[in-house]
């Protein structure tokens, strides 16, 4: 069985080819092609097959992480989107809720008002109404619906969302409206809010549906084009696409629910970091995935990827009501540009040089100082050994752009370069604090795993700022996200809004809803050809105390949900509420709001990492003068460079040291000690620990 993971980043596209029977890995990186990501995927696919000595037809499955939908949201570059909704509710998408993201700011950005996904002129209303129980009050006006469809066609819309009140209880009106729209607008992408997020809360449900419509044509076009390109190149294996919840799905499912890919390219990194950590007993992990344009932060608690809750799940400032891993992204990467802002402050990012022209050191015409230029100037990158020697960096170009900024600041080039790294590292440390310290989690109890092309360059210094005492660098940090793709199963979700209060639960109804959802997911697995023995159904529920505004997710038992089974659910909720907020209201009634089933279909994937058997002593391949900040002062150290692959298992050494490999460079600062374990991980610890 040969499987391939492909992760498309802003600067590079990463590949990992795994022969699961022989336990052999082949890795490759190629420049991304932002104008058409499929070109970079196909180019890299050809190269890695040649490197591994196989034909494309030999690949059984290709697992893919894509940022097409993510970028469309972040850049506000989606389809011209229309909406059909109930008469009188045209402005739900604009009004939002009375809660403001920043309660006391009069200058805050409200993206649903400042840059709406669906402009008001493209929101059409029709008569038709259901009540809160899903009973029809006013029939759907089909003639008005057809007229609205013609109006939207004249306006040039490329996608349409159908969003009606109470469709989470009864989707009949939405389904009929979608059928009519597809008849009237056969070339337009049509989706419904009940298909995307069948949950109560109109604003969030409509907004999530609007995202699906907004990115739908672009995601569907990309996946279709990629499939065609891969087939034309001779690939016969199945294509699987990573979803925001940490599983993978078929292209057909992605075409139906494109919003499920909103975190596709980011989640794979957290999965990869968790997979590496699980084999060394690091079940509490902070993952720091630094690429060319951004840094993605995830938290693994007791071996489980932390999921976003309803209060904080968002993309580009828009609330999302979809299952998704909790990932915090900031504009911090190797291509982040160092500059002085209009107020005279020294900043790094979020603007990035990207893949083209890239940092000045790439020699492609970049003229603004970046983090990569700063690392090169400080001696932390080997100019002649970047990407394993496939790319030579221009030291003089890096010095030139850093010096220009240094003159503006009145500092030396080295002070400016190190200052850029300190600012960047501080930004990442603060972002990690927002996901740990601000939620009552002590980061010092965690291991920090640094990966991505730039993660190993910065991981130790970021850990030092947080008081974290152990850093884990995976064997292939630059392609850890691509490896994470190969650790995922097929994963689909079904959910229903239930509204059941403790003491008045209709046990037969609740059990029936779960059974129906499981049957729905089994139908999908039947279509995907997943054997019964490789399926798992996990039940969950969103619960709250009656009167609360938000819920907490609790695991639900299998089988009949009688009083005995629910008693443990109520206690689990009290315990979770106490852990989350520091208190629980044992005497207060509890309400089940939404129930969910997570369906997992097992696929062939990576098992235990292969063990290495390197012996002897590592010999430096060179030495450079590297600059580090020690006790608030810059100091220069004669720093050895090593080929990382030459280190024997268990060999310990003190920093400073630079470890070279094809897909990344690891910096071990002064004051840190490191060794290589049997899985080829680099483990760094601070001396004072």
XYZ file of C-alpha atoms in Angstrom:
689
model
C 0.000 0.000 0.000
C 1.509 3.329 -1.137
C -0.073 6.569 0.079
C 0.827 10.178 -0.636
C 0.218 13.274 1.479
C 0.197 16.679 -0.238
C 0.002 19.907 1.750
C -0.202 23.175 -0.185
C 1.282 26.130 1.695
C 1.702 29.781 0.822
C 5.358 29.382 -0.184
C 5.993 25.656 -0.653
C 3.931 22.586 -1.453
C 5.032 19.596 0.644
C 4.894 15.908 -0.285
C 5.439 12.730 1.694
C 5.209 9.343 0.001
C 4.818 6.368 2.346
C 5.167 2.703 1.491
C 3.184 1.336 4.444
C 4.392 -2.251 3.991
C 8.088 -1.420 3.731
C 7.824 1.499 6.204
C 9.745 3.719 3.805
C 9.242 7.473 3.433
C 10.163 9.768 0.551
C 9.791 13.518 0.999
C 9.831 16.418 -1.428
C 9.147 20.168 -1.466
C 8.369 22.356 -4.448
C 7.401 26.005 -4.853
C 3.677 26.662 -4.603
C 1.808 28.138 -7.557
C -0.757 30.452 -5.895
C -2.472 31.375 -9.174
C -3.317 27.694 -9.710
C -2.320 25.397 -6.810
C -3.023 22.304 -8.926
C 0.041 23.058 -11.075
C 2.365 22.884 -8.071
C 0.683 19.663 -6.912
C 1.147 17.955 -10.282
C 4.740 19.180 -10.659
C 5.664 17.896 -7.219
C 3.855 14.630 -7.803
C 5.959 13.937 -10.859
C 9.147 14.789 -8.971
C 8.459 12.632 -5.919
C 7.458 9.632 -8.050
C 10.744 9.950 -9.923
C 12.642 10.273 -6.639
C 10.930 7.170 -5.200
C 11.280 5.199 -8.417
C 7.557 4.480 -8.809
C 4.816 5.220 -11.300
C 1.864 7.454 -10.449
C -0.382 4.460 -11.037
C 1.321 2.745 -8.082
C -0.150 5.268 -5.610
C -3.208 3.806 -3.889
C -4.473 6.953 -2.143
C -3.636 10.652 -2.249
C -4.476 12.718 0.841
C -4.646 16.452 0.279
C -4.762 19.543 2.472
C -5.930 22.665 0.664
C -6.060 26.342 1.590
C -8.219 27.373 -1.382
C -11.294 27.943 0.785
C -9.278 29.455 3.638
C -7.557 31.942 1.363
C -10.830 32.871 -0.327
C -12.180 33.868 3.095
C -9.036 35.584 4.353
C -8.615 37.535 1.109
C -12.374 38.047 0.683
C -12.030 36.647 -2.817
C -14.994 34.343 -3.274
C -17.952 34.103 -5.594
C -20.580 36.761 -6.177
C -23.174 35.273 -3.858
C -26.926 35.683 -3.548
C -29.412 34.648 -0.886
C -33.055 33.627 -0.687
C -34.664 34.102 2.740
C -37.989 34.723 4.452
C -39.872 37.952 3.831
C -38.925 40.424 6.541
C -35.575 38.793 7.363
C -33.382 40.196 4.635
C -30.918 41.779 7.057
C -30.193 38.962 9.514
C -26.717 38.602 7.966
C -26.051 42.313 8.551
C -27.553 42.801 12.001
C -25.812 39.876 13.661
C -26.235 39.717 17.431
C -26.280 42.267 20.207
C -22.955 40.888 21.476
C -20.018 42.731 19.936
C -16.695 40.913 19.453
C -14.997 43.699 21.426
C -17.526 45.022 23.900
C -15.991 48.441 24.564
C -14.436 49.337 21.222
C -16.084 51.910 18.971
C -13.528 51.247 16.221
C -13.827 47.480 15.987
C -14.109 45.643 12.703
C -17.442 43.905 12.064
C -16.706 41.904 8.913
C -20.349 40.924 8.290
C -21.109 44.647 7.960
C -17.857 46.040 6.547
C -17.244 43.308 3.947
C -20.371 41.172 3.722
C -20.201 37.782 2.083
C -23.574 38.511 0.464
C -24.297 42.128 -0.433
C -27.760 43.432 0.388
C -28.666 43.918 -3.272
C -28.169 40.172 -3.768
C -30.447 39.134 -0.861
C -33.964 38.330 -2.084
C -36.978 37.520 0.103
C -40.007 35.339 -0.577
C -43.169 34.498 1.332
C -43.199 31.219 3.223
C -42.904 30.457 6.923
C -42.554 27.579 9.367
C -43.108 27.831 13.105
C -40.649 26.748 15.815
C -42.036 23.218 15.690
C -41.489 23.000 11.939
C -45.197 23.297 11.038
C -46.077 25.335 7.962
C -47.693 28.690 8.708
C -47.398 30.226 5.220
C -46.814 28.154 2.054
C -43.647 28.797 0.081
C -44.324 31.255 -2.764
C -42.789 29.329 -5.649
C -43.679 31.939 -8.275
C -41.878 34.634 -6.278
C -38.962 32.245 -5.856
C -38.593 31.756 -9.613
C -38.778 35.520 -10.114
C -36.069 36.046 -7.475
C -33.893 33.460 -9.222
C -34.156 35.366 -12.504
C -33.249 38.609 -10.711
C -30.148 37.024 -9.198
C -29.142 35.630 -12.593
C -29.379 39.116 -14.094
C -27.146 40.373 -11.264
C -24.474 37.819 -12.210
C -24.420 35.772 -9.027
C -22.297 32.606 -9.077
C -23.656 31.000 -5.900
C -26.864 31.163 -3.877
C -27.667 30.358 -0.252
C -31.188 29.399 0.764
C -31.713 30.286 4.425
C -35.138 30.076 6.082
C -36.244 30.310 9.699
C -36.535 27.009 11.603
C -35.108 24.953 8.755
C -33.061 23.077 11.367
C -36.365 21.554 12.546
C -37.937 21.046 9.125
C -35.852 21.613 5.972
C -38.765 21.092 3.546
C -39.036 24.728 2.410
C -35.276 25.047 1.929
C -35.078 21.803 0.009
C -37.923 22.770 -2.308
C -36.445 26.226 -2.852
C -33.055 24.714 -3.717
C -34.723 22.355 -6.207
C -36.416 25.281 -7.960
C -33.239 27.358 -7.998
C -31.273 24.502 -9.594
C -33.949 24.319 -12.281
C -33.824 28.072 -12.917
C -30.027 28.477 -12.478
C -28.394 25.173 -13.487
C -24.885 26.640 -13.665
C -25.015 28.345 -10.261
C -23.775 26.743 -7.018
C -26.783 26.334 -4.705
C -26.691 25.314 -1.054
C -29.007 25.516 1.958
C -28.390 26.451 5.564
C -29.896 23.138 6.720
C -27.447 21.185 4.562
C -24.459 23.105 5.931
C -25.326 23.697 9.615
C -28.761 22.421 10.747
C -28.637 24.165 14.135
C -30.583 26.926 15.828
C -29.256 30.523 15.893
C -30.208 32.136 12.605
C -27.285 34.534 12.298
C -24.594 31.898 12.778
C -26.418 29.321 10.633
C -26.992 31.791 7.792
C -23.411 33.072 8.022
C -21.959 29.561 7.886
C -24.165 28.814 4.903
C -23.048 32.067 3.290
C -19.410 30.986 3.679
C -20.167 27.683 1.971
C -21.760 29.502 -0.942
C -19.051 32.176 -1.047
C -16.195 29.681 -1.387
C -18.194 26.884 -3.026
C -17.537 27.571 -6.724
C -13.815 28.131 -6.170
C -13.341 25.013 -4.013
C -15.431 22.818 -6.315
C -13.615 24.121 -9.388
C -10.223 23.470 -7.802
C -11.055 19.940 -6.652
C -12.551 19.075 -10.054
C -9.545 20.479 -11.903
C -7.137 18.677 -9.587
C -8.908 15.371 -10.092
C -8.789 15.821 -13.859
C -5.097 16.730 -13.808
C -4.204 13.767 -11.600
C -6.188 11.356 -13.765
C -4.513 12.720 -16.879
C -1.115 12.064 -15.282
C -2.038 8.428 -14.675
C -3.042 8.516 -11.002
C -5.595 5.791 -10.306
C -5.677 6.018 -6.518
C -8.441 7.679 -4.546
C -8.276 11.380 -3.675
C -9.110 12.310 -0.085
C -9.321 15.899 1.203
C -8.661 16.986 4.785
C -11.578 18.682 6.554
C -11.673 21.206 9.382
C -12.609 18.541 11.934
C -9.390 16.569 11.424
C -10.688 13.776 9.180
C -10.688 13.347 5.429
C -13.567 13.246 2.958
C -14.185 12.259 -0.644
C -14.202 14.892 -3.409
C -17.945 14.326 -3.781
C -18.537 15.287 -0.147
C -16.295 18.320 -0.475
C -18.235 19.469 -3.554
C -21.458 19.260 -1.522
C -20.048 20.880 1.628
C -17.082 23.090 0.659
C -17.174 24.914 4.009
C -15.847 21.736 5.606
C -12.430 22.613 4.089
C -12.104 26.020 5.761
C -9.243 24.751 7.950
C -8.166 21.904 5.662
C -4.583 23.007 5.195
C -4.105 23.959 8.853
C -5.533 20.954 10.684
C -3.086 18.504 9.122
C -0.220 20.153 10.983
C -1.864 19.662 14.382
C -2.638 16.057 13.464
C 0.971 15.495 12.416
C 2.317 17.034 15.609
C -0.060 14.967 17.756
C 0.932 11.782 15.907
C 4.638 12.400 16.515
C 4.055 13.321 20.155
C 1.912 10.262 20.850
C 4.814 7.908 20.174
C 7.084 9.535 22.750
C 4.464 9.972 25.454
C 4.000 13.714 24.853
C 0.206 13.753 25.106
C 0.066 17.398 26.179
C 1.389 19.315 23.253
C 1.480 22.842 21.869
C 1.931 22.627 18.100
C 3.651 25.544 16.393
C 3.514 25.225 12.610
C 5.434 28.097 11.006
C 5.468 28.384 7.239
C 6.262 31.157 4.832
C 3.297 33.402 5.575
C 1.694 32.343 8.851
C 2.081 30.499 12.141
C -0.637 28.064 13.152
C -1.062 27.132 16.813
C -2.917 24.081 18.092
C -3.352 22.456 21.497
C -3.361 18.701 22.131
C -4.840 17.833 25.535
C -4.237 14.299 26.764
C -3.721 13.049 23.226
C -6.900 14.651 21.871
C -6.975 17.554 19.444
C -8.769 20.504 21.050
C -11.933 21.466 19.193
C -13.224 25.004 18.802
C -16.364 25.861 20.768
C -19.350 27.868 19.561
C -18.061 31.030 21.239
C -14.712 31.164 19.448
C -15.095 29.269 16.161
C -14.546 31.761 13.372
C -12.831 32.338 10.051
C -11.745 35.837 8.997
C -13.928 37.206 11.810
C -17.104 35.409 10.678
C -18.691 32.925 13.128
C -18.686 29.285 12.018
C -21.100 26.569 13.177
C -19.133 23.570 11.933
C -17.031 20.916 13.677
C -13.487 22.236 13.571
C -10.193 21.875 15.389
C -9.235 24.913 17.471
C -6.390 26.526 15.543
C -5.143 30.059 16.063
C -3.393 31.617 13.073
C -1.300 34.777 13.013
C 0.656 36.457 10.237
C 4.112 35.246 11.265
C 6.363 33.232 8.989
C 9.616 33.120 7.108
C 8.313 35.594 4.560
C 6.891 38.063 7.106
C 8.116 41.564 6.323
C 9.864 43.673 8.978
C 8.929 47.344 8.751
C 8.295 50.581 10.615
C 4.607 51.453 10.702
C 3.063 54.916 10.339
C 3.282 55.446 14.088
C 7.005 54.714 14.136
C 6.677 51.255 15.741
C 8.882 48.350 14.631
C 6.655 45.524 13.389
C 7.011 42.137 11.734
C 4.122 40.898 9.571
C 1.343 40.223 8.930
C 2.263 41.240 5.379
C 4.392 38.580 3.721
C 6.675 38.392 0.713
C 5.033 35.056 -0.112
C 6.471 32.713 -2.722
C 6.900 35.369 -5.413
C 9.095 37.367 -5.115
C 9.764 35.919 -1.662
C 12.521 37.090 0.698
C 15.418 39.058 -0.776
C 17.672 36.081 -0.007
C 15.764 34.001 -2.578
C 17.208 36.125 -5.368
C 13.837 36.573 -7.078
C 13.641 40.333 -6.808
C 12.451 40.750 -3.232
C 13.427 44.184 -1.885
C 11.871 44.199 1.590
C 13.471 42.646 4.698
C 11.892 39.418 5.898
C 12.361 36.960 8.752
C 14.263 34.617 6.436
C 16.690 37.435 5.598
C 17.155 38.102 9.329
C 17.863 34.440 10.097
C 20.389 34.282 7.273
C 22.157 37.446 8.392
C 22.441 36.114 11.962
C 24.057 32.903 10.750
C 21.109 30.641 11.531
C 20.634 29.507 7.942
C 23.301 27.963 5.717
C 23.231 29.855 2.436
C 24.701 26.956 0.458
C 22.566 24.258 2.129
C 19.012 25.582 1.909
C 16.499 22.912 0.858
C 19.305 20.390 1.022
C 21.434 22.403 -1.373
C 18.748 22.653 -4.066
C 18.509 26.387 -3.474
C 21.313 28.843 -2.672
C 20.515 31.901 -0.601
C 21.911 35.348 -1.352
C 23.577 36.622 1.839
C 24.451 40.007 0.373
C 20.882 40.662 -0.761
C 19.661 39.831 2.753
C 22.249 42.157 4.303
C 21.319 44.937 1.909
C 17.600 44.984 2.755
C 18.224 44.545 6.506
C 20.761 47.392 6.432
C 18.230 49.692 4.766
C 15.791 49.046 7.616
C 18.600 49.351 10.191
C 19.492 52.817 8.892
C 15.852 53.826 9.308
C 15.889 52.592 12.925
C 19.341 53.868 13.794
C 20.527 50.355 14.668
C 23.148 47.952 13.380
C 22.050 45.300 10.858
C 22.571 42.566 13.464
C 20.505 44.420 16.076
C 17.768 44.958 13.523
C 17.768 41.339 12.382
C 17.698 39.994 15.937
C 15.033 42.527 16.859
C 12.869 41.246 14.004
C 13.150 37.705 15.352
C 12.357 38.840 18.907
C 9.243 40.692 17.727
C 8.107 37.696 15.695
C 8.763 35.255 18.554
C 6.925 37.510 20.994
C 3.919 37.636 18.671
C 3.811 33.842 18.580
C 4.309 33.505 22.337
C 1.447 35.927 22.971
C -0.763 33.966 20.573
C 0.002 30.761 22.491
C -0.786 32.493 25.800
C -4.221 33.393 24.398
C -4.949 29.670 23.896
C -3.425 28.516 27.180
C -2.864 31.030 29.993
C -6.031 32.986 29.204
C -8.003 29.732 29.397
C -6.497 28.618 32.699
C -3.965 26.243 31.103
C -0.331 26.356 32.221
C 1.892 26.042 29.108
C 4.799 24.912 31.306
C 3.022 21.550 31.627
C 3.268 21.035 27.868
C 5.849 20.100 25.266
C 6.143 22.568 22.401
C 6.438 20.914 18.986
C 7.909 23.142 16.293
C 7.536 22.229 12.655
C 6.826 23.673 9.243
C 9.692 25.092 7.251
C 10.448 27.757 9.885
C 9.148 26.145 13.096
C 12.469 24.570 14.182
C 14.210 27.920 13.661
C 12.068 29.618 16.307
C 10.615 26.893 18.548
C 13.217 26.995 21.335
C 13.170 30.776 21.728
C 9.355 30.866 21.733
C 9.348 28.086 24.346
C 11.786 30.086 26.458
C 9.434 33.075 26.446
C 6.616 30.831 27.709
C 8.622 28.972 30.349
C 8.155 25.703 28.435
C 11.013 23.351 29.276
C 10.842 20.783 26.471
C 10.776 21.210 22.692
C 10.074 18.462 20.169
C 11.238 18.749 16.559
C 9.850 15.921 14.359
C 12.141 14.001 11.976
C 10.785 15.830 8.918
C 9.511 19.138 10.323
C 9.028 20.825 6.967
C 6.556 18.199 5.831
C 4.869 17.352 9.161
C 1.554 18.700 7.869
C 1.792 16.411 4.854
C 2.508 13.510 7.230
C -0.477 14.502 9.351
C -2.668 13.920 6.316
C -1.599 10.277 6.351
C -2.783 9.768 9.950
C -6.463 10.631 9.352
C -9.531 8.480 8.772
C -12.600 9.298 6.726
C -14.776 11.450 8.952
C -18.320 12.700 8.472
C -20.704 14.468 10.837
C -24.447 14.577 11.388
C -26.271 16.736 13.910
C -29.731 17.722 15.058
C -31.046 20.415 17.386
C -32.802 18.468 20.143
C -33.792 20.806 23.046
C -34.308 18.296 25.843
C -34.270 19.350 29.527
C -33.247 17.045 32.362
C -36.325 15.546 33.934
C -38.416 15.934 30.780
C -36.385 14.023 28.200
C -38.297 12.014 25.607
C -35.948 9.032 25.650
C -37.442 7.363 22.569
C -37.220 10.573 20.533
C -33.621 11.265 21.574
C -32.528 7.693 20.876
C -34.358 7.782 17.530
C -32.569 10.962 16.462
C -29.203 9.353 17.150
C -30.245 6.200 15.271
C -31.363 8.285 12.275
C -28.088 10.186 12.181
C -26.074 6.982 12.349
C -28.152 5.547 9.499
C -27.459 8.727 7.498
C -23.708 8.372 8.005
C -23.781 4.646 7.276
C -25.406 5.490 3.947
C -22.447 7.734 3.126
C -19.967 5.044 4.151
C -21.867 2.542 1.976
C -21.381 4.861 -0.967
C -17.677 5.242 -0.131
C -17.258 1.459 0.089
C -16.146 1.411 3.751
C -16.632 -2.084 5.277
C -18.852 -2.348 8.372
C -15.888 -3.591 10.408
C -14.006 -0.359 9.738
C -16.721 2.038 10.878
C -17.106 3.763 14.245
C -19.874 6.036 15.437
C -19.128 8.500 18.245
C -22.024 10.306 19.896
C -21.733 13.805 21.340
C -24.036 16.465 22.709
C -23.891 20.216 23.284
C -25.261 20.898 26.777
C -25.851 23.961 28.938
C -27.592 25.017 32.103
C -31.070 26.296 31.252
C -30.750 30.015 30.521
C -27.112 29.960 29.465
C -26.142 31.349 26.082
C -23.507 28.815 25.029
C -22.932 25.094 25.338
C -20.205 22.629 26.249
C -19.573 19.444 24.276
C -20.057 16.182 26.200
C -19.592 12.581 25.040
C -22.860 10.621 24.852
C -23.224 6.852 25.351
C -24.282 4.342 22.715
C -27.573 2.481 22.841
C -30.830 3.558 24.471
C -30.593 6.895 26.286
C -32.671 6.115 29.349
C -32.422 7.791 32.762
C -29.527 5.576 33.842
C -27.491 6.380 30.748
C -28.223 10.104 30.993
C -27.271 10.322 34.662
C -23.601 9.997 33.705
C -24.084 12.619 30.971
C -25.440 15.136 33.502
C -22.505 14.494 35.852
C -19.989 14.781 33.012
C -21.475 18.170 32.157
C -21.131 19.421 35.752
C -17.494 18.232 35.773
C -16.733 19.841 32.427
C -18.378 23.124 33.456
C -16.317 23.144 36.653
C -13.107 22.514 34.691
C -13.951 25.200 32.128
C -15.275 27.958 34.399
C -14.144 27.006 37.905
C -17.629 26.257 39.245
C -20.738 24.153 38.619
C -24.417 24.509 39.550
C -25.288 21.003 40.696
C -28.908 21.897 41.488
C -29.633 23.715 38.217
C -31.503 22.005 35.357
C -29.428 20.995 32.334
C -30.530 21.225 28.729
C -29.353 19.134 25.782
C -29.339 21.585 22.882
C -27.706 19.822 19.939
C -26.812 16.168 19.455
C -24.126 14.983 17.067
C -22.674 11.829 15.586
C -19.107 11.682 14.343
C -18.689 8.838 11.863
C -15.185 7.452 11.342
C -14.262 5.185 8.448
C -10.861 3.578 8.957
C -8.414 3.815 6.046
C -4.831 2.619 5.616
C -2.547 5.156 7.270
C 0.773 5.666 9.015
C 1.466 3.437 12.015
C 4.376 3.648 14.435
C 7.295 5.685 13.030
C 10.297 3.625 11.889
C 13.167 3.463 14.365
C 16.640 4.607 13.357
C 19.940 2.887 14.066
C 22.560 5.592 13.520
C 25.758 4.960 15.513
C 29.045 6.775 16.003
C 29.582 10.486 16.618
C 28.135 13.415 14.722
C 30.815 15.505 13.029
C 30.252 19.197 12.205
C 29.965 19.979 8.517
C 30.919 23.590 9.141
C 30.963 26.437 11.628
C 29.517 29.935 11.572
C 29.416 32.944 13.818
C 25.801 33.126 15.003
C 24.200 35.951 16.970
C 21.895 35.234 19.940
C 20.313 37.432 22.609
C 21.600 36.443 26.058
C 20.417 38.378 29.127
C 19.174 41.258 26.957
C 22.506 41.563 25.164
C 23.553 40.360 21.724
C 26.398 37.870 21.810
C 28.231 36.117 19.008
C 28.987 32.385 19.245
C 31.122 30.143 17.066
C 28.357 27.712 16.240
C 28.819 24.275 14.654
C 26.594 23.141 11.808
C 25.598 19.462 11.677
C 23.867 17.173 9.252
C 20.902 16.195 11.414
C 20.771 12.685 9.945
C 24.276 11.956 11.278
C 23.273 12.061 14.959
C 23.209 8.672 16.691
C 20.317 7.690 18.937
C 20.655 9.068 22.458
C 23.575 11.370 21.622
C 23.359 14.509 23.823
C 24.922 17.869 23.105
C 24.727 21.431 24.390
C 23.783 24.394 22.238
C 24.416 26.492 20.378
C 24.137 24.268 17.330
C 22.502 24.374 13.906
C 21.033 21.148 12.517
C 20.654 20.975 8.755
C 18.260 18.884 6.708
C 16.427 19.176 3.398
C 13.073 20.460 4.610
C 14.059 22.696 7.525
C 16.823 24.005 9.804
C 16.792 23.521 13.574
C 18.325 26.135 15.869
C 19.491 25.013 19.316
C 20.225 28.272 21.194
C 22.754 28.653 23.999
C 21.353 27.331 27.270
C 19.528 24.437 25.607
C 20.584 20.790 25.447
C 19.377 18.308 22.863
C 19.413 14.649 21.922
C 17.975 12.442 19.173
C 15.565 9.654 20.161
C 14.981 6.291 18.475
C 12.352 7.791 16.154
C 14.802 10.487 14.945
C 13.020 13.255 16.848
C 15.170 16.058 18.227
C 14.275 16.750 21.863
C 15.540 19.981 23.385
C 15.512 20.818 27.084
C 16.634 23.914 28.929
C 19.625 23.602 31.240
C 17.828 25.145 34.218
C 15.132 22.488 33.931
